[in-house]
mmCIF file with all atom_site columns, C-alpha atoms and ligand atoms in Angstrom:
data_model
loop_
_atom_site.group_PDB
_atom_site.id
_atom_site.type_symbol
_atom_site.label_atom_id
_atom_site.label_alt_id
_atom_site.label_comp_id
_atom_site.label_asym_id
_atom_site.label_entity_id
_atom_site.label_seq_id
_atom_site.pdbx_PDB_ins_code
_atom_site.Cartn_x
_atom_site.Cartn_y
_atom_site.Cartn_z
_atom_site.occupancy
_atom_site.B_iso_or_equiv
_atom_site.pdbx_formal_charge
_atom_site.auth_seq_id
_atom_site.auth_comp_id
_atom_site.auth_asym_id
_atom_site.auth_atom_id
_atom_site.pdbx_PDB_model_num
ATOM   1   C  CA  . MET A 1 1   ? -124.494 163.040 23.594 1.00 78.00 ? 11  MET A CA  1
ATOM   2   C  CA  . LYS A 1 2   ? -125.527 160.113 21.010 1.00 90.00 ? 12  LYS A CA  1
ATOM   3   C  CA  . HIS A 1 3   ? -124.044 160.246 18.074 1.00 95.00 ? 13  HIS A CA  1
ATOM   4   C  CA  . THR A 1 4   ? -125.980 159.110 14.916 1.00 97.00 ? 14  THR A CA  1
ATOM   5   C  CA  . ILE A 1 5   ? -123.321 155.767 13.369 1.00 98.00 ? 15  ILE A CA  1
ATOM   6   C  CA  . ILE A 1 6   ? -123.396 155.926 9.614  1.00 98.00 ? 16  ILE A CA  1
ATOM   7   C  CA  . THR A 1 7   ? -124.317 152.002 7.493  1.00 98.00 ? 17  THR A CA  1
ATOM   8   C  CA  . GLU A 1 8   ? -122.830 151.621 4.500  1.00 97.00 ? 18  GLU A CA  1
ATOM   9   C  CA  . PRO A 1 9   ? -122.866 152.046 0.921  1.00 97.00 ? 19  PRO A CA  1
ATOM   10  C  CA  . ASN A 1 10  ? -123.420 155.752 3.003  1.00 98.00 ? 20  ASN A CA  1
ATOM   11  C  CA  . PRO A 1 11  ? -119.584 157.051 0.852  1.00 98.00 ? 21  PRO A CA  1
ATOM   12  C  CA  . LEU A 1 12  ? -118.933 158.849 4.225  1.00 98.00 ? 22  LEU A CA  1
ATOM   13  C  CA  . LEU A 1 13  ? -117.074 156.085 5.018  1.00 98.00 ? 23  LEU A CA  1
ATOM   14  C  CA  . ARG A 1 14  ? -115.261 155.399 2.015  1.00 98.00 ? 24  ARG A CA  1
ATOM   15  C  CA  . LYS A 1 15  ? -113.496 158.790 2.228  1.00 98.00 ? 25  LYS A CA  1
ATOM   16  C  CA  . ILE A 1 16  ? -109.923 158.905 3.638  1.00 98.00 ? 26  ILE A CA  1
ATOM   17  C  CA  . SER A 1 17  ? -110.295 161.480 6.972  1.00 98.00 ? 27  SER A CA  1
ATOM   18  C  CA  . ALA A 1 18  ? -108.472 164.503 7.724  1.00 98.00 ? 28  ALA A CA  1
ATOM   19  C  CA  . PRO A 1 19  ? -105.480 165.111 10.335 1.00 98.00 ? 29  PRO A CA  1
ATOM   20  C  CA  . VAL A 1 20  ? -106.286 166.419 13.001 1.00 98.00 ? 30  VAL A CA  1
ATOM   21  C  CA  . PRO A 1 21  ? -104.871 169.833 13.927 1.00 98.00 ? 31  PRO A CA  1
ATOM   22  C  CA  . VAL A 1 22  ? -102.481 169.260 17.284 1.00 97.00 ? 32  VAL A CA  1
ATOM   23  C  CA  . GLY A 1 23  ? -103.877 172.755 18.888 1.00 97.00 ? 33  GLY A CA  1
ATOM   24  C  CA  . LYS A 1 24  ? -107.878 171.474 18.493 1.00 98.00 ? 34  LYS A CA  1
ATOM   25  C  CA  . ILE A 1 25  ? -107.174 168.722 20.257 1.00 98.00 ? 35  ILE A CA  1
ATOM   26  C  CA  . SER A 1 26  ? -107.559 170.393 23.977 1.00 98.00 ? 36  SER A CA  1
ATOM   27  C  CA  . THR A 1 27  ? -110.505 172.273 23.348 1.00 98.00 ? 37  THR A CA  1
ATOM   28  C  CA  . PRO A 1 28  ? -113.988 172.136 24.409 1.00 98.00 ? 38  PRO A CA  1
ATOM   29  C  CA  . GLU A 1 29  ? -115.564 171.402 21.840 1.00 98.00 ? 39  GLU A CA  1
ATOM   30  C  CA  . PHE A 1 30  ? -112.825 168.141 20.687 1.00 98.00 ? 40  PHE A CA  1
ATOM   31  C  CA  . GLN A 1 31  ? -113.235 166.849 24.445 1.00 98.00 ? 41  GLN A CA  1
ATOM   32  C  CA  . LYS A 1 32  ? -116.726 166.755 24.536 1.00 98.00 ? 42  LYS A CA  1
ATOM   33  C  CA  . LEU A 1 33  ? -116.717 164.914 20.246 1.00 98.00 ? 43  LEU A CA  1
ATOM   34  C  CA  . LEU A 1 34  ? -114.668 161.945 22.221 1.00 98.00 ? 44  LEU A CA  1
ATOM   35  C  CA  . ASP A 1 35  ? -116.405 161.833 24.746 1.00 98.00 ? 45  ASP A CA  1
ATOM   36  C  CA  . ASP A 1 36  ? -120.144 161.582 22.429 1.00 98.00 ? 46  ASP A CA  1
ATOM   37  C  CA  . MET A 1 37  ? -118.226 159.026 20.111 1.00 98.00 ? 47  MET A CA  1
ATOM   38  C  CA  . THR A 1 38  ? -116.939 157.074 23.699 1.00 97.00 ? 48  THR A CA  1
ATOM   39  C  CA  . GLU A 1 39  ? -120.839 157.289 24.763 1.00 97.00 ? 49  GLU A CA  1
ATOM   40  C  CA  . THR A 1 40  ? -122.015 156.183 21.253 1.00 97.00 ? 50  THR A CA  1
ATOM   41  C  CA  . MET A 1 41  ? -119.783 153.180 21.299 1.00 96.00 ? 51  MET A CA  1
ATOM   42  C  CA  . TYR A 1 42  ? -120.517 151.941 24.157 1.00 95.00 ? 52  TYR A CA  1
ATOM   43  C  CA  . ILE A 1 43  ? -124.522 152.454 23.432 1.00 95.00 ? 53  ILE A CA  1
ATOM   44  C  CA  . ALA A 1 44  ? -124.179 150.656 20.383 1.00 95.00 ? 54  ALA A CA  1
ATOM   45  C  CA  . ASP A 1 45  ? -122.493 147.858 22.598 1.00 92.00 ? 55  ASP A CA  1
ATOM   46  C  CA  . GLY A 1 46  ? -119.221 148.437 20.250 1.00 94.00 ? 56  GLY A CA  1
ATOM   47  C  CA  . VAL A 1 47  ? -115.706 147.973 20.350 1.00 95.00 ? 57  VAL A CA  1
ATOM   48  C  CA  . GLY A 1 48  ? -114.312 150.818 18.367 1.00 97.00 ? 58  GLY A CA  1
ATOM   49  C  CA  . LEU A 1 49  ? -115.495 153.803 16.434 1.00 98.00 ? 59  LEU A CA  1
ATOM   50  C  CA  . ALA A 1 50  ? -113.979 155.474 14.053 1.00 98.00 ? 60  ALA A CA  1
ATOM   51  C  CA  . ALA A 1 51  ? -114.804 158.638 13.266 1.00 98.00 ? 61  ALA A CA  1
ATOM   52  C  CA  . PRO A 1 52  ? -115.952 158.306 9.937  1.00 98.00 ? 62  PRO A CA  1
ATOM   53  C  CA  . GLN A 1 53  ? -119.074 156.306 10.645 1.00 98.00 ? 63  GLN A CA  1
ATOM   54  C  CA  . ILE A 1 54  ? -120.566 159.566 12.412 1.00 98.00 ? 64  ILE A CA  1
ATOM   55  C  CA  . GLY A 1 55  ? -119.933 160.566 8.816  1.00 98.00 ? 65  GLY A CA  1
ATOM   56  C  CA  . LEU A 1 56  ? -116.571 163.043 9.967  1.00 98.00 ? 66  LEU A CA  1
ATOM   57  C  CA  . SER A 1 57  ? -114.289 162.652 8.436  1.00 98.00 ? 67  SER A CA  1
ATOM   58  C  CA  . GLU A 1 58  ? -111.039 163.288 10.961 1.00 98.00 ? 68  GLU A CA  1
ATOM   59  C  CA  . ARG A 1 59  ? -108.752 161.179 11.984 1.00 98.00 ? 69  ARG A CA  1
ATOM   60  C  CA  . ILE A 1 60  ? -109.696 160.143 15.476 1.00 99.00 ? 70  ILE A CA  1
ATOM   61  C  CA  . ILE A 1 61  ? -110.487 156.272 17.110 1.00 98.00 ? 71  ILE A CA  1
ATOM   62  C  CA  . ILE A 1 62  ? -112.254 155.065 20.402 1.00 98.00 ? 72  ILE A CA  1
ATOM   63  C  CA  . VAL A 1 63  ? -111.465 152.063 21.289 1.00 96.00 ? 73  VAL A CA  1
ATOM   64  C  CA  . GLU A 1 64  ? -111.973 149.290 24.418 1.00 93.00 ? 74  GLU A CA  1
ATOM   65  C  CA  . THR A 1 65  ? -108.758 148.763 25.653 1.00 87.00 ? 75  THR A CA  1
ATOM   66  C  CA  . GLY A 1 66  ? -110.379 146.219 27.926 1.00 81.00 ? 76  GLY A CA  1
ATOM   67  C  CA  . ASP A 1 67  ? -112.638 146.043 31.601 1.00 81.00 ? 77  ASP A CA  1
ATOM   68  C  CA  . HIS A 1 68  ? -114.052 149.068 30.183 1.00 86.00 ? 78  HIS A CA  1
ATOM   69  C  CA  . LYS A 1 69  ? -111.371 150.775 29.958 1.00 92.00 ? 79  LYS A CA  1
ATOM   70  C  CA  . PRO A 1 70  ? -111.893 153.273 26.676 1.00 95.00 ? 80  PRO A CA  1
ATOM   71  C  CA  . ALA A 1 71  ? -108.877 155.015 25.080 1.00 97.00 ? 81  ALA A CA  1
ATOM   72  C  CA  . ALA A 1 72  ? -109.183 157.996 22.205 1.00 98.00 ? 82  ALA A CA  1
ATOM   73  C  CA  . TYR A 1 73  ? -106.482 158.327 19.554 1.00 98.00 ? 83  TYR A CA  1
ATOM   74  C  CA  . ILE A 1 74  ? -105.704 161.053 17.656 1.00 98.00 ? 84  ILE A CA  1
ATOM   75  C  CA  . ASN A 1 75  ? -104.115 160.983 13.964 1.00 98.00 ? 85  ASN A CA  1
ATOM   76  C  CA  . PRO A 1 76  ? -103.299 157.422 14.882 1.00 98.00 ? 86  PRO A CA  1
ATOM   77  C  CA  . GLU A 1 77  ? -100.842 155.326 12.692 1.00 98.00 ? 87  GLU A CA  1
ATOM   78  C  CA  . ILE A 1 78  ? -99.473  151.742 12.410 1.00 98.00 ? 88  ILE A CA  1
ATOM   79  C  CA  . ILE A 1 79  ? -95.583  151.416 12.359 1.00 98.00 ? 89  ILE A CA  1
ATOM   80  C  CA  . LYS A 1 80  ? -94.985  148.137 12.500 1.00 98.00 ? 90  LYS A CA  1
ATOM   81  C  CA  . THR A 1 81  ? -96.766  144.891 12.007 1.00 98.00 ? 91  THR A CA  1
ATOM   82  C  CA  . SER A 1 82  ? -96.233  141.754 13.236 1.00 98.00 ? 92  SER A CA  1
ATOM   83  C  CA  . PHE A 1 83  ? -95.294  139.359 10.033 1.00 97.00 ? 93  PHE A CA  1
ATOM   84  C  CA  . ARG A 1 84  ? -97.698  136.927 11.732 1.00 97.00 ? 94  ARG A CA  1
ATOM   85  C  CA  . THR A 1 85  ? -101.154 136.567 10.822 1.00 97.00 ? 95  THR A CA  1
ATOM   86  C  CA  . THR A 1 86  ? -103.887 135.767 12.634 1.00 97.00 ? 96  THR A CA  1
ATOM   87  C  CA  . MET A 1 87  ? -108.261 135.174 10.992 1.00 96.00 ? 97  MET A CA  1
ATOM   88  C  CA  . SER A 1 88  ? -110.121 137.147 12.565 1.00 95.00 ? 98  SER A CA  1
ATOM   89  C  CA  . GLU A 1 89  ? -114.155 137.168 12.878 1.00 94.00 ? 99  GLU A CA  1
ATOM   90  C  CA  . GLU A 1 90  ? -115.721 141.116 12.892 1.00 94.00 ? 100 GLU A CA  1
ATOM   91  C  CA  . GLY A 1 91  ? -118.487 142.689 12.489 1.00 94.00 ? 101 GLY A CA  1
ATOM   92  C  CA  . CYS A 1 92  ? -119.017 146.171 12.465 1.00 96.00 ? 102 CYS A CA  1
ATOM   93  C  CA  . LEU A 1 93  ? -121.591 148.806 13.344 1.00 96.00 ? 103 LEU A CA  1
ATOM   94  C  CA  . SER A 1 94  ? -121.082 150.434 10.197 1.00 97.00 ? 104 SER A CA  1
ATOM   95  C  CA  . VAL A 1 95  ? -122.291 146.764 8.264  1.00 96.00 ? 105 VAL A CA  1
ATOM   96  C  CA  . PRO A 1 96  ? -125.118 145.806 9.938  1.00 93.00 ? 106 PRO A CA  1
ATOM   97  C  CA  . GLY A 1 97  ? -125.725 141.924 10.230 1.00 90.00 ? 107 GLY A CA  1
ATOM   98  C  CA  . ILE A 1 98  ? -122.602 140.744 8.344  1.00 92.00 ? 108 ILE A CA  1
ATOM   99  C  CA  . TYR A 1 99  ? -120.199 139.260 9.336  1.00 92.00 ? 109 TYR A CA  1
ATOM   100 C  CA  . GLY A 1 100 ? -117.114 138.296 7.880  1.00 94.00 ? 110 GLY A CA  1
ATOM   101 C  CA  . VAL A 1 101 ? -113.767 136.030 7.755  1.00 95.00 ? 111 VAL A CA  1
ATOM   102 C  CA  . VAL A 1 102 ? -110.356 139.162 8.224  1.00 97.00 ? 112 VAL A CA  1
ATOM   103 C  CA  . LYS A 1 103 ? -106.542 138.077 7.657  1.00 97.00 ? 113 LYS A CA  1
ATOM   104 C  CA  . ARG A 1 104 ? -104.979 140.804 10.149 1.00 98.00 ? 114 ARG A CA  1
ATOM   105 C  CA  . HIS A 1 105 ? -101.681 141.261 11.499 1.00 98.00 ? 115 HIS A CA  1
ATOM   106 C  CA  . ARG A 1 106 ? -101.516 139.577 14.498 1.00 98.00 ? 116 ARG A CA  1
ATOM   107 C  CA  . GLY A 1 107 ? -99.882  142.502 16.775 1.00 98.00 ? 117 GLY A CA  1
ATOM   108 C  CA  . VAL A 1 108 ? -98.963  145.975 15.651 1.00 98.00 ? 118 VAL A CA  1
ATOM   109 C  CA  . THR A 1 109 ? -97.096  148.269 17.129 1.00 98.00 ? 119 THR A CA  1
ATOM   110 C  CA  . ALA A 1 110 ? -98.950  152.029 16.513 1.00 98.00 ? 120 ALA A CA  1
ATOM   111 C  CA  . LYS A 1 111 ? -97.901  155.871 17.492 1.00 98.00 ? 121 LYS A CA  1
ATOM   112 C  CA  . ALA A 1 112 ? -100.905 158.475 17.421 1.00 98.00 ? 122 ALA A CA  1
ATOM   113 C  CA  . LEU A 1 113 ? -101.724 161.242 20.243 1.00 98.00 ? 123 LEU A CA  1
ATOM   114 C  CA  . ASP A 1 114 ? -103.824 160.459 22.980 1.00 98.00 ? 124 ASP A CA  1
ATOM   115 C  CA  . ARG A 1 115 ? -106.757 162.863 24.293 1.00 98.00 ? 125 ARG A CA  1
ATOM   116 C  CA  . THR A 1 116 ? -104.194 165.069 25.982 1.00 98.00 ? 126 THR A CA  1
ATOM   117 C  CA  . GLY A 1 117 ? -102.317 165.269 22.354 1.00 98.00 ? 127 GLY A CA  1
ATOM   118 C  CA  . LYS A 1 118 ? -99.276  163.577 24.795 1.00 98.00 ? 128 LYS A CA  1
ATOM   119 C  CA  . GLU A 1 119 ? -97.799  161.376 21.533 1.00 98.00 ? 129 GLU A CA  1
ATOM   120 C  CA  . VAL A 1 120 ? -98.256  157.960 22.525 1.00 98.00 ? 130 VAL A CA  1
ATOM   121 C  CA  . THR A 1 121 ? -96.575  154.400 21.566 1.00 98.00 ? 131 THR A CA  1
ATOM   122 C  CA  . ILE A 1 122 ? -99.156  151.359 21.472 1.00 97.00 ? 132 ILE A CA  1
ATOM   123 C  CA  . LYS A 1 123 ? -97.194  147.806 21.414 1.00 97.00 ? 133 LYS A CA  1
ATOM   124 C  CA  . THR A 1 124 ? -100.691 145.396 21.450 1.00 95.00 ? 134 THR A CA  1
ATOM   125 C  CA  . GLY A 1 125 ? -101.424 141.960 20.476 1.00 95.00 ? 135 GLY A CA  1
ATOM   126 C  CA  . GLY A 1 126 ? -105.001 139.709 21.011 1.00 93.00 ? 136 GLY A CA  1
ATOM   127 C  CA  . LEU A 1 127 ? -107.983 141.555 20.202 1.00 93.00 ? 137 LEU A CA  1
ATOM   128 C  CA  . PHE A 1 128 ? -107.137 144.605 20.634 1.00 94.00 ? 138 PHE A CA  1
ATOM   129 C  CA  . ALA A 1 129 ? -104.509 145.073 17.981 1.00 96.00 ? 139 ALA A CA  1
ATOM   130 C  CA  . ILE A 1 130 ? -107.268 143.394 15.742 1.00 96.00 ? 140 ILE A CA  1
ATOM   131 C  CA  . ILE A 1 131 ? -109.336 146.397 16.769 1.00 96.00 ? 141 ILE A CA  1
ATOM   132 C  CA  . LEU A 1 132 ? -106.303 148.531 15.789 1.00 97.00 ? 142 LEU A CA  1
ATOM   133 C  CA  . GLN A 1 133 ? -105.798 147.235 12.593 1.00 98.00 ? 143 GLN A CA  1
ATOM   134 C  CA  . HIS A 1 134 ? -110.579 148.112 12.141 1.00 98.00 ? 144 HIS A CA  1
ATOM   135 C  CA  . GLU A 1 135 ? -110.687 151.315 13.232 1.00 98.00 ? 145 GLU A CA  1
ATOM   136 C  CA  . ILE A 1 136 ? -108.028 153.276 11.279 1.00 98.00 ? 146 ILE A CA  1
ATOM   137 C  CA  . ASP A 1 137 ? -108.646 151.062 7.781  1.00 98.00 ? 147 ASP A CA  1
ATOM   138 C  CA  . HIS A 1 138 ? -112.083 152.901 8.549  1.00 98.00 ? 148 HIS A CA  1
ATOM   139 C  CA  . LEU A 1 139 ? -109.728 156.374 8.114  1.00 98.00 ? 149 LEU A CA  1
ATOM   140 C  CA  . ASN A 1 140 ? -108.862 154.947 4.810  1.00 98.00 ? 150 ASN A CA  1
ATOM   141 C  CA  . GLY A 1 141 ? -112.304 154.767 4.073  1.00 98.00 ? 151 GLY A CA  1
ATOM   142 C  CA  . ILE A 1 142 ? -112.289 150.656 4.020  1.00 98.00 ? 152 ILE A CA  1
ATOM   143 C  CA  . LEU A 1 143 ? -114.093 148.501 5.348  1.00 98.00 ? 153 LEU A CA  1
ATOM   144 C  CA  . PHE A 1 144 ? -114.367 145.062 6.902  1.00 97.00 ? 154 PHE A CA  1
ATOM   145 C  CA  . ILE A 1 145 ? -116.419 142.962 3.982  1.00 96.00 ? 155 ILE A CA  1
ATOM   146 C  CA  . ASP A 1 146 ? -113.605 144.358 1.032  1.00 97.00 ? 156 ASP A CA  1
ATOM   147 C  CA  . LYS A 1 147 ? -111.394 142.345 2.614  1.00 97.00 ? 157 LYS A CA  1
ATOM   148 C  CA  . ALA A 1 148 ? -112.885 139.830 4.045  1.00 95.00 ? 158 ALA A CA  1
ATOM   149 C  CA  . GLU A 1 149 ? -112.138 135.921 2.770  1.00 91.00 ? 159 GLU A CA  1
ATOM   150 C  CA  . LYS A 1 150 ? -115.818 134.775 3.628  1.00 86.00 ? 160 LYS A CA  1
ATOM   151 C  CA  . ILE A 1 151 ? -118.698 136.632 4.884  1.00 89.00 ? 161 ILE A CA  1
ATOM   152 C  CA  . HIS A 1 152 ? -121.870 135.584 6.301  1.00 84.00 ? 162 HIS A CA  1
ATOM   153 C  CA  . SER A 1 153 ? -124.960 137.097 7.479  1.00 83.00 ? 163 SER A CA  1
ATOM   154 C  CA  . VAL A 1 154 ? -126.188 135.821 11.041 1.00 72.00 ? 164 VAL A CA  1
ATOM   155 C  CA  . ALA A 1 155 ? -129.427 138.042 12.027 1.00 57.00 ? 165 ALA A CA  1
ATOM   156 C  CA  . GLU A 1 156 ? -127.777 137.565 16.178 1.00 51.00 ? 166 GLU A CA  1
ATOM   157 C  CA  . ARG A 1 157 ? -124.494 137.157 17.428 1.00 56.00 ? 167 ARG A CA  1
ATOM   158 C  CA  . ALA A 1 158 ? -122.949 137.538 20.990 1.00 55.00 ? 168 ALA A CA  1
ATOM   159 C  CA  . ASN A 1 159 ? -119.635 138.922 18.410 1.00 61.00 ? 169 ASN A CA  1
ATOM   160 C  CA  . PRO A 1 160 ? -117.950 142.367 19.583 1.00 63.00 ? 170 PRO A CA  1
ATOM   161 C  CA  . LYS A 1 161 ? -118.832 144.875 17.360 1.00 65.00 ? 171 LYS A CA  1
ATOM   162 C  CA  . ILE A 1 162 ? -115.671 147.073 15.537 1.00 67.00 ? 172 ILE A CA  1
HETATM 163 CO CO1 . CO  B 2 .   ? -115.967 149.225 11.945 1.00 73.15 ? 26  CO  B CO1 1
#
């Protein structure tokens, strides 16, 4: 089932999301939520989606890890960042039509629970590292437009929306 993606200035995008109790992860309802979020992301042509974007204040993100391989991360936390930064041009499904250049860490190490409830460590760079930083910001009520150094509006762009 596809969810509706809420957009700025909906106040639900600004809430700090609550951690998911570990015991909830294996329930059929929660597993279905992860599938529905993944479907919602792909239908919207995005490469990342955080639960607040469907109005749910829980620490859940879906990310495209490359080659149409989605991953769900629960209670994700960045535990280490590279000193080197990169200027990333970003858009967001919740901020339609707006793009901006955001300074991000080039690489990050994050820990999270996967969809089976197992603790995983993700050490990554490139687009995947950018997506993780963007989606974890959503869990803290932060949008890329808050951090962008340059913001522009473009009607049509081929850039991935995270
Ligand atoms: Co976004």
